[in-house]
Amino acid sequence: MPMPAGAIRYQKGILFCSQGEFAPDTGGLWYMPLGKPPVAVLTSFFGRPFNSIQNVAQDRDGGLWFTDSTSGFEQEIRPKPQLPNHVYRFDPQKGDLRVVADGFDRPTGIAMSPDQRTLYITDTAATHPDGSIDQTLPATIYAFDVIERSGSPSLANRRLFAYALAGVPTAVHCDQAGNVYASCGDGIEVWGPGGMTLGLIEVPGAFSLHHHAVLSQPGLQGAYQLTVAF
């Protein structure tokens, strides 16, 4: 499983997003059971290989929502893309794999609100592979309504939720109150559910496109743990 990016707890192990390499069937979603090697869950969209899957979120029905961008090709670790920059949903029980959103320059972070009614997706196009920043490109978090059409979970009402104060929002997470946290160029930026800036958790060195921050609640009410992966 080369070049892992985001990950979530899944079943009795961890579900990783693999950006992949030039070899076939290396990018995608990989499941690592406790004490066992990882196995591929998804590596392609009906035969067309994913580009570089970045992050994944799971809904209460077990559906997996994930972002896939051409960042691996831009970093010269992946072959020429065969798919656009997309956001997908996969239902492991039904085998249903669908594109649910497009129109992103570089979809990266993804998170579900605690009430499962809003999906947040980040666009990190402002950061180039060499680490430079183009402030005219997106460094943005978008929000979507999660709805159901003919029995299938779908997205609607795309809107700009927040713009990063520094750098780009590489990873995004929600707490139980619905507040939104994103790893940005100055640390962890925090917004309320309505998009109002609540504050900043400063992190020495901050984050780039290659760093991920994970906010998790290990079990104690009101207690959160910040994990930074380099």
PDB file of C-alpha atoms in Angstrom:
ATOM      1  CA  MET A   1       0.000   0.000   0.000  1.00  0.00           C
ATOM      2  CA  PRO A   2       2.217   2.858  -1.212  1.00  0.00           C
ATOM      3  CA  MET A   3       1.827   6.532  -0.327  1.00  0.00           C
ATOM      4  CA  PRO A   4      -0.978   6.367   2.269  1.00  0.00           C
ATOM      5  CA  ALA A   5      -2.865   9.615   2.858  1.00  0.00           C
ATOM      6  CA  GLY A   6      -6.017   9.883   4.990  1.00  0.00           C
ATOM      7  CA  ALA A   7      -7.447   7.049   7.086  1.00  0.00           C
ATOM      8  CA  ILE A   8     -10.392   6.192   9.342  1.00  0.00           C
ATOM      9  CA  ARG A   9     -11.238   3.488  11.845  1.00  0.00           C
ATOM     10  CA  TYR A  10     -13.135   0.820   9.947  1.00  0.00           C
ATOM     11  CA  GLN A  11     -14.628  -2.476  11.099  1.00  0.00           C
ATOM     12  CA  LYS A  12     -11.834  -4.165  13.097  1.00  0.00           C
ATOM     13  CA  GLY A  13      -8.976  -2.172  11.639  1.00  0.00           C
ATOM     14  CA  ILE A  14      -8.149   0.917   9.599  1.00  0.00           C
ATOM     15  CA  LEU A  15      -9.248   1.996   6.140  1.00  0.00           C
ATOM     16  CA  PHE A  16      -6.436   3.815   4.338  1.00  0.00           C
ATOM     17  CA  CYS A  17      -6.464   6.064   1.294  1.00  0.00           C
ATOM     18  CA  SER A  18      -3.546   5.074  -0.912  1.00  0.00           C
ATOM     19  CA  GLN A  19      -2.324   7.638  -3.421  1.00  0.00           C
ATOM     20  CA  GLY A  20      -0.581   4.819  -5.269  1.00  0.00           C
ATOM     21  CA  GLU A  21       2.457   4.736  -7.521  1.00  0.00           C
ATOM     22  CA  PHE A  22       3.128   3.915 -11.188  1.00  0.00           C
ATOM     23  CA  ALA A  23       2.406   0.210 -10.735  1.00  0.00           C
ATOM     24  CA  PRO A  24      -1.222  -0.769 -11.486  1.00  0.00           C
ATOM     25  CA  ASP A  25      -3.799  -1.340  -8.736  1.00  0.00           C
ATOM     26  CA  THR A  26      -1.775   0.496  -6.096  1.00  0.00           C
ATOM     27  CA  GLY A  27      -4.004   3.536  -5.581  1.00  0.00           C
ATOM     28  CA  GLY A  28      -7.393   3.318  -3.909  1.00  0.00           C
ATOM     29  CA  LEU A  29      -9.006   2.337  -0.619  1.00  0.00           C
ATOM     30  CA  TRP A  30      -7.164  -0.317   1.399  1.00  0.00           C
ATOM     31  CA  TYR A  31      -8.371  -2.073   4.535  1.00  0.00           C
ATOM     32  CA  MET A  32      -5.844  -3.155   7.160  1.00  0.00           C
ATOM     33  CA  PRO A  33      -7.372  -5.552   9.711  1.00  0.00           C
ATOM     34  CA  LEU A  34      -5.767  -5.621  13.135  1.00  0.00           C
ATOM     35  CA  GLY A  35      -2.535  -7.596  12.948  1.00  0.00           C
ATOM     36  CA  LYS A  36      -2.895  -8.420   9.251  1.00  0.00           C
ATOM     37  CA  PRO A  37      -1.548  -6.917   5.996  1.00  0.00           C
ATOM     38  CA  PRO A  38      -3.713  -4.463   4.029  1.00  0.00           C
ATOM     39  CA  VAL A  39      -6.089  -5.664   1.321  1.00  0.00           C
ATOM     40  CA  ALA A  40      -7.516  -3.604  -1.533  1.00  0.00           C
ATOM     41  CA  VAL A  41     -11.161  -2.547  -1.246  1.00  0.00           C
ATOM     42  CA  LEU A  42     -11.344  -0.325  -4.343  1.00  0.00           C
ATOM     43  CA  THR A  43      -8.672   0.554  -6.888  1.00  0.00           C
ATOM     44  CA  SER A  44     -10.680   1.733  -9.890  1.00  0.00           C
ATOM     45  CA  PHE A  45     -13.912   3.234 -11.136  1.00  0.00           C
ATOM     46  CA  PHE A  46     -15.258   0.411 -13.304  1.00  0.00           C
ATOM     47  CA  GLY A  47     -11.826  -0.375 -14.703  1.00  0.00           C
ATOM     48  CA  ARG A  48     -10.424   3.158 -14.828  1.00  0.00           C
ATOM     49  CA  PRO A  49      -7.831   3.553 -12.054  1.00  0.00           C
ATOM     50  CA  PHE A  50      -8.351   6.190  -9.413  1.00  0.00           C
ATOM     51  CA  ASN A  51      -5.884   9.067  -9.501  1.00  0.00           C
ATOM     52  CA  SER A  52      -4.737   9.686  -5.911  1.00  0.00           C
ATOM     53  CA  ILE A  53      -7.387   9.108  -3.260  1.00  0.00           C
ATOM     54  CA  GLN A  54      -6.862  11.606  -0.467  1.00  0.00           C
ATOM     55  CA  ASN A  55      -9.398  11.232   2.342  1.00  0.00           C
ATOM     56  CA  VAL A  56     -12.449   9.194   3.281  1.00  0.00           C
ATOM     57  CA  ALA A  57     -15.455   9.584   5.596  1.00  0.00           C
ATOM     58  CA  GLN A  58     -18.050   6.998   6.604  1.00  0.00           C
ATOM     59  CA  ASP A  59     -21.750   7.664   7.142  1.00  0.00           C
ATOM     60  CA  ARG A  60     -24.006   5.884   9.629  1.00  0.00           C
ATOM     61  CA  ASP A  61     -25.207   3.487   6.918  1.00  0.00           C
ATOM     62  CA  GLY A  62     -21.665   2.313   6.241  1.00  0.00           C
ATOM     63  CA  GLY A  63     -21.273   4.296   3.022  1.00  0.00           C
ATOM     64  CA  LEU A  64     -17.774   5.543   2.210  1.00  0.00           C
ATOM     65  CA  TRP A  65     -17.399   9.057   0.784  1.00  0.00           C
ATOM     66  CA  PHE A  66     -13.946   9.850  -0.581  1.00  0.00           C
ATOM     67  CA  THR A  67     -11.995  12.416  -2.578  1.00  0.00           C
ATOM     68  CA  ASP A  68      -9.786  11.624  -5.559  1.00  0.00           C
ATOM     69  CA  SER A  69      -7.507  14.186  -7.188  1.00  0.00           C
ATOM     70  CA  THR A  70      -4.729  14.295  -9.768  1.00  0.00           C
ATOM     71  CA  SER A  71      -2.172  15.379  -7.151  1.00  0.00           C
ATOM     72  CA  GLY A  72      -0.169  12.156  -7.578  1.00  0.00           C
ATOM     73  CA  PHE A  73       0.319  12.863 -11.267  1.00  0.00           C
ATOM     74  CA  GLU A  74       1.310  16.447 -10.431  1.00  0.00           C
ATOM     75  CA  GLN A  75       3.922  15.074  -8.006  1.00  0.00           C
ATOM     76  CA  GLU A  76       5.123  12.601 -10.665  1.00  0.00           C
ATOM     77  CA  ILE A  77       4.300   9.505  -8.629  1.00  0.00           C
ATOM     78  CA  ARG A  78       1.238   8.420 -10.651  1.00  0.00           C
ATOM     79  CA  PRO A  79       0.582   7.817 -14.369  1.00  0.00           C
ATOM     80  CA  LYS A  80      -1.491  10.138 -16.526  1.00  0.00           C
ATOM     81  CA  PRO A  81      -5.025  10.464 -15.095  1.00  0.00           C
ATOM     82  CA  GLN A  82      -7.909   8.585 -16.657  1.00  0.00           C
ATOM     83  CA  LEU A  83     -10.528  10.276 -14.485  1.00  0.00           C
ATOM     84  CA  PRO A  84     -11.361  13.885 -13.545  1.00  0.00           C
ATOM     85  CA  ASN A  85     -11.079  15.208 -10.002  1.00  0.00           C
ATOM     86  CA  HIS A  86     -14.106  13.613  -8.354  1.00  0.00           C
ATOM     87  CA  VAL A  87     -15.809  12.861  -5.062  1.00  0.00           C
ATOM     88  CA  TYR A  88     -17.278   9.358  -4.786  1.00  0.00           C
ATOM     89  CA  ARG A  89     -19.582   7.335  -2.568  1.00  0.00           C
ATOM     90  CA  PHE A  90     -19.202   3.577  -2.223  1.00  0.00           C
ATOM     91  CA  ASP A  91     -21.724   1.309  -0.526  1.00  0.00           C
ATOM     92  CA  PRO A  92     -19.787  -1.856   0.433  1.00  0.00           C
ATOM     93  CA  GLN A  93     -22.973  -3.827   1.100  1.00  0.00           C
ATOM     94  CA  LYS A  94     -24.629  -3.093  -2.246  1.00  0.00           C
ATOM     95  CA  GLY A  95     -21.455  -2.667  -4.288  1.00  0.00           C
ATOM     96  CA  ASP A  96     -22.781   0.710  -5.444  1.00  0.00           C
ATOM     97  CA  LEU A  97     -19.981   3.074  -6.548  1.00  0.00           C
ATOM     98  CA  ARG A  98     -21.011   6.516  -7.786  1.00  0.00           C
ATOM     99  CA  VAL A  99     -19.534   9.912  -8.571  1.00  0.00           C
ATOM    100  CA  VAL A 100     -21.377  12.338  -6.296  1.00  0.00           C
ATOM    101  CA  ALA A 101     -19.561  15.639  -6.953  1.00  0.00           C
ATOM    102  CA  ASP A 102     -17.197  17.243  -9.443  1.00  0.00           C
ATOM    103  CA  GLY A 103     -16.032  20.737 -10.353  1.00  0.00           C
ATOM    104  CA  PHE A 104     -13.049  20.730  -7.969  1.00  0.00           C
ATOM    105  CA  ASP A 105      -9.493  21.721  -8.842  1.00  0.00           C
ATOM    106  CA  ARG A 106      -8.030  19.411  -6.177  1.00  0.00           C
ATOM    107  CA  PRO A 107     -10.538  17.778  -3.791  1.00  0.00           C
ATOM    108  CA  THR A 108      -8.691  16.723  -0.652  1.00  0.00           C
ATOM    109  CA  GLY A 109     -10.321  16.704   2.795  1.00  0.00           C
ATOM    110  CA  ILE A 110     -13.797  15.317   3.501  1.00  0.00           C
ATOM    111  CA  ALA A 111     -15.935  15.111   6.645  1.00  0.00           C
ATOM    112  CA  MET A 112     -19.532  14.432   7.631  1.00  0.00           C
ATOM    113  CA  SER A 113     -21.352  16.609  10.158  1.00  0.00           C
ATOM    114  CA  PRO A 114     -22.500  14.805  13.332  1.00  0.00           C
ATOM    115  CA  ASP A 115     -26.150  14.941  12.234  1.00  0.00           C
ATOM    116  CA  GLN A 116     -25.157  13.442   8.839  1.00  0.00           C
ATOM    117  CA  ARG A 117     -26.934  16.265   7.018  1.00  0.00           C
ATOM    118  CA  THR A 118     -23.865  18.135   5.725  1.00  0.00           C
ATOM    119  CA  LEU A 119     -20.747  16.946   3.914  1.00  0.00           C
ATOM    120  CA  TYR A 120     -17.653  19.161   3.913  1.00  0.00           C
ATOM    121  CA  ILE A 121     -15.077  18.906   1.119  1.00  0.00           C
ATOM    122  CA  THR A 122     -11.881  20.919   0.792  1.00  0.00           C
ATOM    123  CA  ASP A 123     -10.231  22.166  -2.390  1.00  0.00           C
ATOM    124  CA  THR A 124      -6.465  22.675  -2.039  1.00  0.00           C
ATOM    125  CA  ALA A 125      -5.634  23.906  -5.546  1.00  0.00           C
ATOM    126  CA  ALA A 126      -3.760  26.935  -4.181  1.00  0.00           C
ATOM    127  CA  THR A 127      -0.801  24.761  -3.144  1.00  0.00           C
ATOM    128  CA  HIS A 128       1.499  23.505  -5.884  1.00  0.00           C
ATOM    129  CA  PRO A 129       3.560  20.276  -5.653  1.00  0.00           C
ATOM    130  CA  ASP A 130       6.703  22.324  -4.954  1.00  0.00           C
ATOM    131  CA  GLY A 131       5.019  23.859  -1.897  1.00  0.00           C
ATOM    132  CA  SER A 132       4.446  27.300  -3.398  1.00  0.00           C
ATOM    133  CA  ILE A 133       1.094  29.035  -2.947  1.00  0.00           C
ATOM    134  CA  ASP A 134      -1.028  30.675  -5.640  1.00  0.00           C
ATOM    135  CA  GLN A 135      -3.451  32.820  -3.671  1.00  0.00           C
ATOM    136  CA  THR A 136      -5.754  33.213  -6.673  1.00  0.00           C
ATOM    137  CA  LEU A 137      -6.678  29.507  -6.570  1.00  0.00           C
ATOM    138  CA  PRO A 138      -9.008  27.718  -4.132  1.00  0.00           C
ATOM    139  CA  ALA A 139      -7.997  27.153  -0.513  1.00  0.00           C
ATOM    140  CA  THR A 140     -11.587  26.518   0.338  1.00  0.00           C
ATOM    141  CA  ILE A 141     -14.016  24.339   2.269  1.00  0.00           C
ATOM    142  CA  TYR A 142     -17.314  23.660   0.512  1.00  0.00           C
ATOM    143  CA  ALA A 143     -20.470  22.368   2.170  1.00  0.00           C
ATOM    144  CA  PHE A 144     -23.133  20.152   0.595  1.00  0.00           C
ATOM    145  CA  ASP A 145     -26.524  19.025   1.818  1.00  0.00           C
ATOM    146  CA  VAL A 146     -26.732  15.242   2.094  1.00  0.00           C
ATOM    147  CA  ILE A 147     -30.082  14.221   0.644  1.00  0.00           C
ATOM    148  CA  GLU A 148     -31.749  11.098  -0.685  1.00  0.00           C
ATOM    149  CA  ARG A 149     -32.959  10.703  -4.258  1.00  0.00           C
ATOM    150  CA  SER A 150     -34.886   7.547  -5.161  1.00  0.00           C
ATOM    151  CA  GLY A 151     -33.335   5.755  -2.211  1.00  0.00           C
ATOM    152  CA  SER A 152     -29.756   6.785  -3.020  1.00  0.00           C
ATOM    153  CA  PRO A 153     -27.737   9.195  -0.828  1.00  0.00           C
ATOM    154  CA  SER A 154     -26.780  12.234  -2.907  1.00  0.00           C
ATOM    155  CA  LEU A 155     -25.386  15.744  -2.567  1.00  0.00           C
ATOM    156  CA  ALA A 156     -27.130  19.052  -3.238  1.00  0.00           C
ATOM    157  CA  ASN A 157     -26.799  22.790  -2.617  1.00  0.00           C
ATOM    158  CA  ARG A 158     -23.044  23.195  -2.989  1.00  0.00           C
ATOM    159  CA  ARG A 159     -21.891  26.352  -1.209  1.00  0.00           C
ATOM    160  CA  LEU A 160     -18.690  27.968   0.015  1.00  0.00           C
ATOM    161  CA  PHE A 161     -18.364  27.297   3.737  1.00  0.00           C
ATOM    162  CA  ALA A 162     -14.977  28.819   4.601  1.00  0.00           C
ATOM    163  CA  TYR A 163     -11.736  30.073   3.096  1.00  0.00           C
ATOM    164  CA  ALA A 164      -8.456  29.230   4.836  1.00  0.00           C
ATOM    165  CA  LEU A 165      -6.710  32.128   6.537  1.00  0.00           C
ATOM    166  CA  ALA A 166      -3.300  30.678   5.645  1.00  0.00           C
ATOM    167  CA  GLY A 167      -2.185  27.888   3.333  1.00  0.00           C
ATOM    168  CA  VAL A 168      -4.805  25.334   2.305  1.00  0.00           C
ATOM    169  CA  PRO A 169      -7.257  23.153   4.285  1.00  0.00           C
ATOM    170  CA  THR A 170      -5.713  19.733   3.696  1.00  0.00           C
ATOM    171  CA  ALA A 171      -7.866  17.724   6.111  1.00  0.00           C
ATOM    172  CA  VAL A 172     -11.213  18.546   7.685  1.00  0.00           C
ATOM    173  CA  HIS A 173     -13.089  17.093  10.661  1.00  0.00           C
ATOM    174  CA  CYS A 174     -16.154  17.860  12.782  1.00  0.00           C
ATOM    175  CA  ASP A 175     -16.727  17.596  16.519  1.00  0.00           C
ATOM    176  CA  GLN A 176     -19.971  16.532  18.177  1.00  0.00           C
ATOM    177  CA  ALA A 177     -21.187  20.138  18.325  1.00  0.00           C
ATOM    178  CA  GLY A 178     -20.850  20.481  14.556  1.00  0.00           C
ATOM    179  CA  ASN A 179     -17.794  22.742  14.651  1.00  0.00           C
ATOM    180  CA  VAL A 180     -15.410  22.287  11.733  1.00  0.00           C
ATOM    181  CA  TYR A 181     -11.634  21.878  12.079  1.00  0.00           C
ATOM    182  CA  ALA A 182      -9.142  22.018   9.211  1.00  0.00           C
ATOM    183  CA  SER A 183      -5.365  21.652   9.056  1.00  0.00           C
ATOM    184  CA  CYS A 184      -4.098  24.810   7.358  1.00  0.00           C
ATOM    185  CA  GLY A 185      -0.904  26.771   6.878  1.00  0.00           C
ATOM    186  CA  ASP A 186      -1.054  28.318  10.353  1.00  0.00           C
ATOM    187  CA  GLY A 187      -2.294  25.305  12.330  1.00  0.00           C
ATOM    188  CA  ILE A 188      -5.812  23.995  12.978  1.00  0.00           C
ATOM    189  CA  GLU A 189      -8.399  26.581  11.986  1.00  0.00           C
ATOM    190  CA  VAL A 190     -11.843  26.243  13.580  1.00  0.00           C
ATOM    191  CA  TRP A 191     -15.261  27.390  12.371  1.00  0.00           C
ATOM    192  CA  GLY A 192     -18.751  27.135  13.783  1.00  0.00           C
ATOM    193  CA  PRO A 193     -21.449  25.220  11.877  1.00  0.00           C
ATOM    194  CA  GLY A 194     -22.535  28.482  10.249  1.00  0.00           C
ATOM    195  CA  GLY A 195     -19.049  29.251   8.941  1.00  0.00           C
ATOM    196  CA  MET A 196     -18.013  31.827  11.558  1.00  0.00           C
ATOM    197  CA  THR A 197     -14.321  31.667  12.482  1.00  0.00           C
ATOM    198  CA  LEU A 198     -13.996  30.504  16.094  1.00  0.00           C
ATOM    199  CA  GLY A 199     -10.249  30.381  16.509  1.00  0.00           C
ATOM    200  CA  LEU A 200      -6.910  28.830  15.707  1.00  0.00           C
ATOM    201  CA  ILE A 201      -4.943  26.001  17.312  1.00  0.00           C
ATOM    202  CA  GLU A 202      -1.384  26.986  16.518  1.00  0.00           C
ATOM    203  CA  VAL A 203       0.919  24.165  15.400  1.00  0.00           C
ATOM    204  CA  PRO A 204       4.674  24.780  15.019  1.00  0.00           C
ATOM    205  CA  GLY A 205       5.619  24.469  11.374  1.00  0.00           C
ATOM    206  CA  ALA A 206       1.935  24.372  10.375  1.00  0.00           C
ATOM    207  CA  PHE A 207       0.819  22.127   7.511  1.00  0.00           C
ATOM    208  CA  SER A 208       1.476  21.646   3.840  1.00  0.00           C
ATOM    209  CA  LEU A 209      -0.264  19.486   1.249  1.00  0.00           C
ATOM    210  CA  HIS A 210       1.806  16.540   2.496  1.00  0.00           C
ATOM    211  CA  HIS A 211       0.745  16.812   6.153  1.00  0.00           C
ATOM    212  CA  HIS A 212      -2.488  15.561   7.662  1.00  0.00           C
ATOM    213  CA  ALA A 213      -4.108  16.282  11.006  1.00  0.00           C
ATOM    214  CA  VAL A 214      -6.693  13.972  12.515  1.00  0.00           C
ATOM    215  CA  LEU A 215      -9.071  15.084  15.247  1.00  0.00           C
ATOM    216  CA  SER A 216     -10.571  12.164  17.111  1.00  0.00           C
ATOM    217  CA  GLN A 217     -12.602  11.657  20.258  1.00  0.00           C
ATOM    218  CA  PRO A 218     -11.156   8.608  22.019  1.00  0.00           C
ATOM    219  CA  GLY A 219     -14.094   8.091  24.340  1.00  0.00           C
ATOM    220  CA  LEU A 220     -14.078  10.768  27.008  1.00  0.00           C
ATOM    221  CA  GLN A 221     -16.888  13.264  26.619  1.00  0.00           C
ATOM    222  CA  GLY A 222     -15.522  16.626  25.555  1.00  0.00           C
ATOM    223  CA  ALA A 223     -11.960  15.304  25.174  1.00  0.00           C
ATOM    224  CA  TYR A 224     -10.280  15.353  21.786  1.00  0.00           C
ATOM    225  CA  GLN A 225      -6.951  14.118  20.534  1.00  0.00           C
ATOM    226  CA  LEU A 226      -4.942  15.791  17.781  1.00  0.00           C
ATOM    227  CA  THR A 227      -2.721  13.544  15.677  1.00  0.00           C
ATOM    228  CA  VAL A 228      -0.385  15.026  13.088  1.00  0.00           C
ATOM    229  CA  ALA A 229       1.114  12.822  10.369  1.00  0.00           C
ATOM    230  CA  PHE A 230       4.105  13.949   8.307  1.00  0.00           C
TER     231      PHE A 230
END
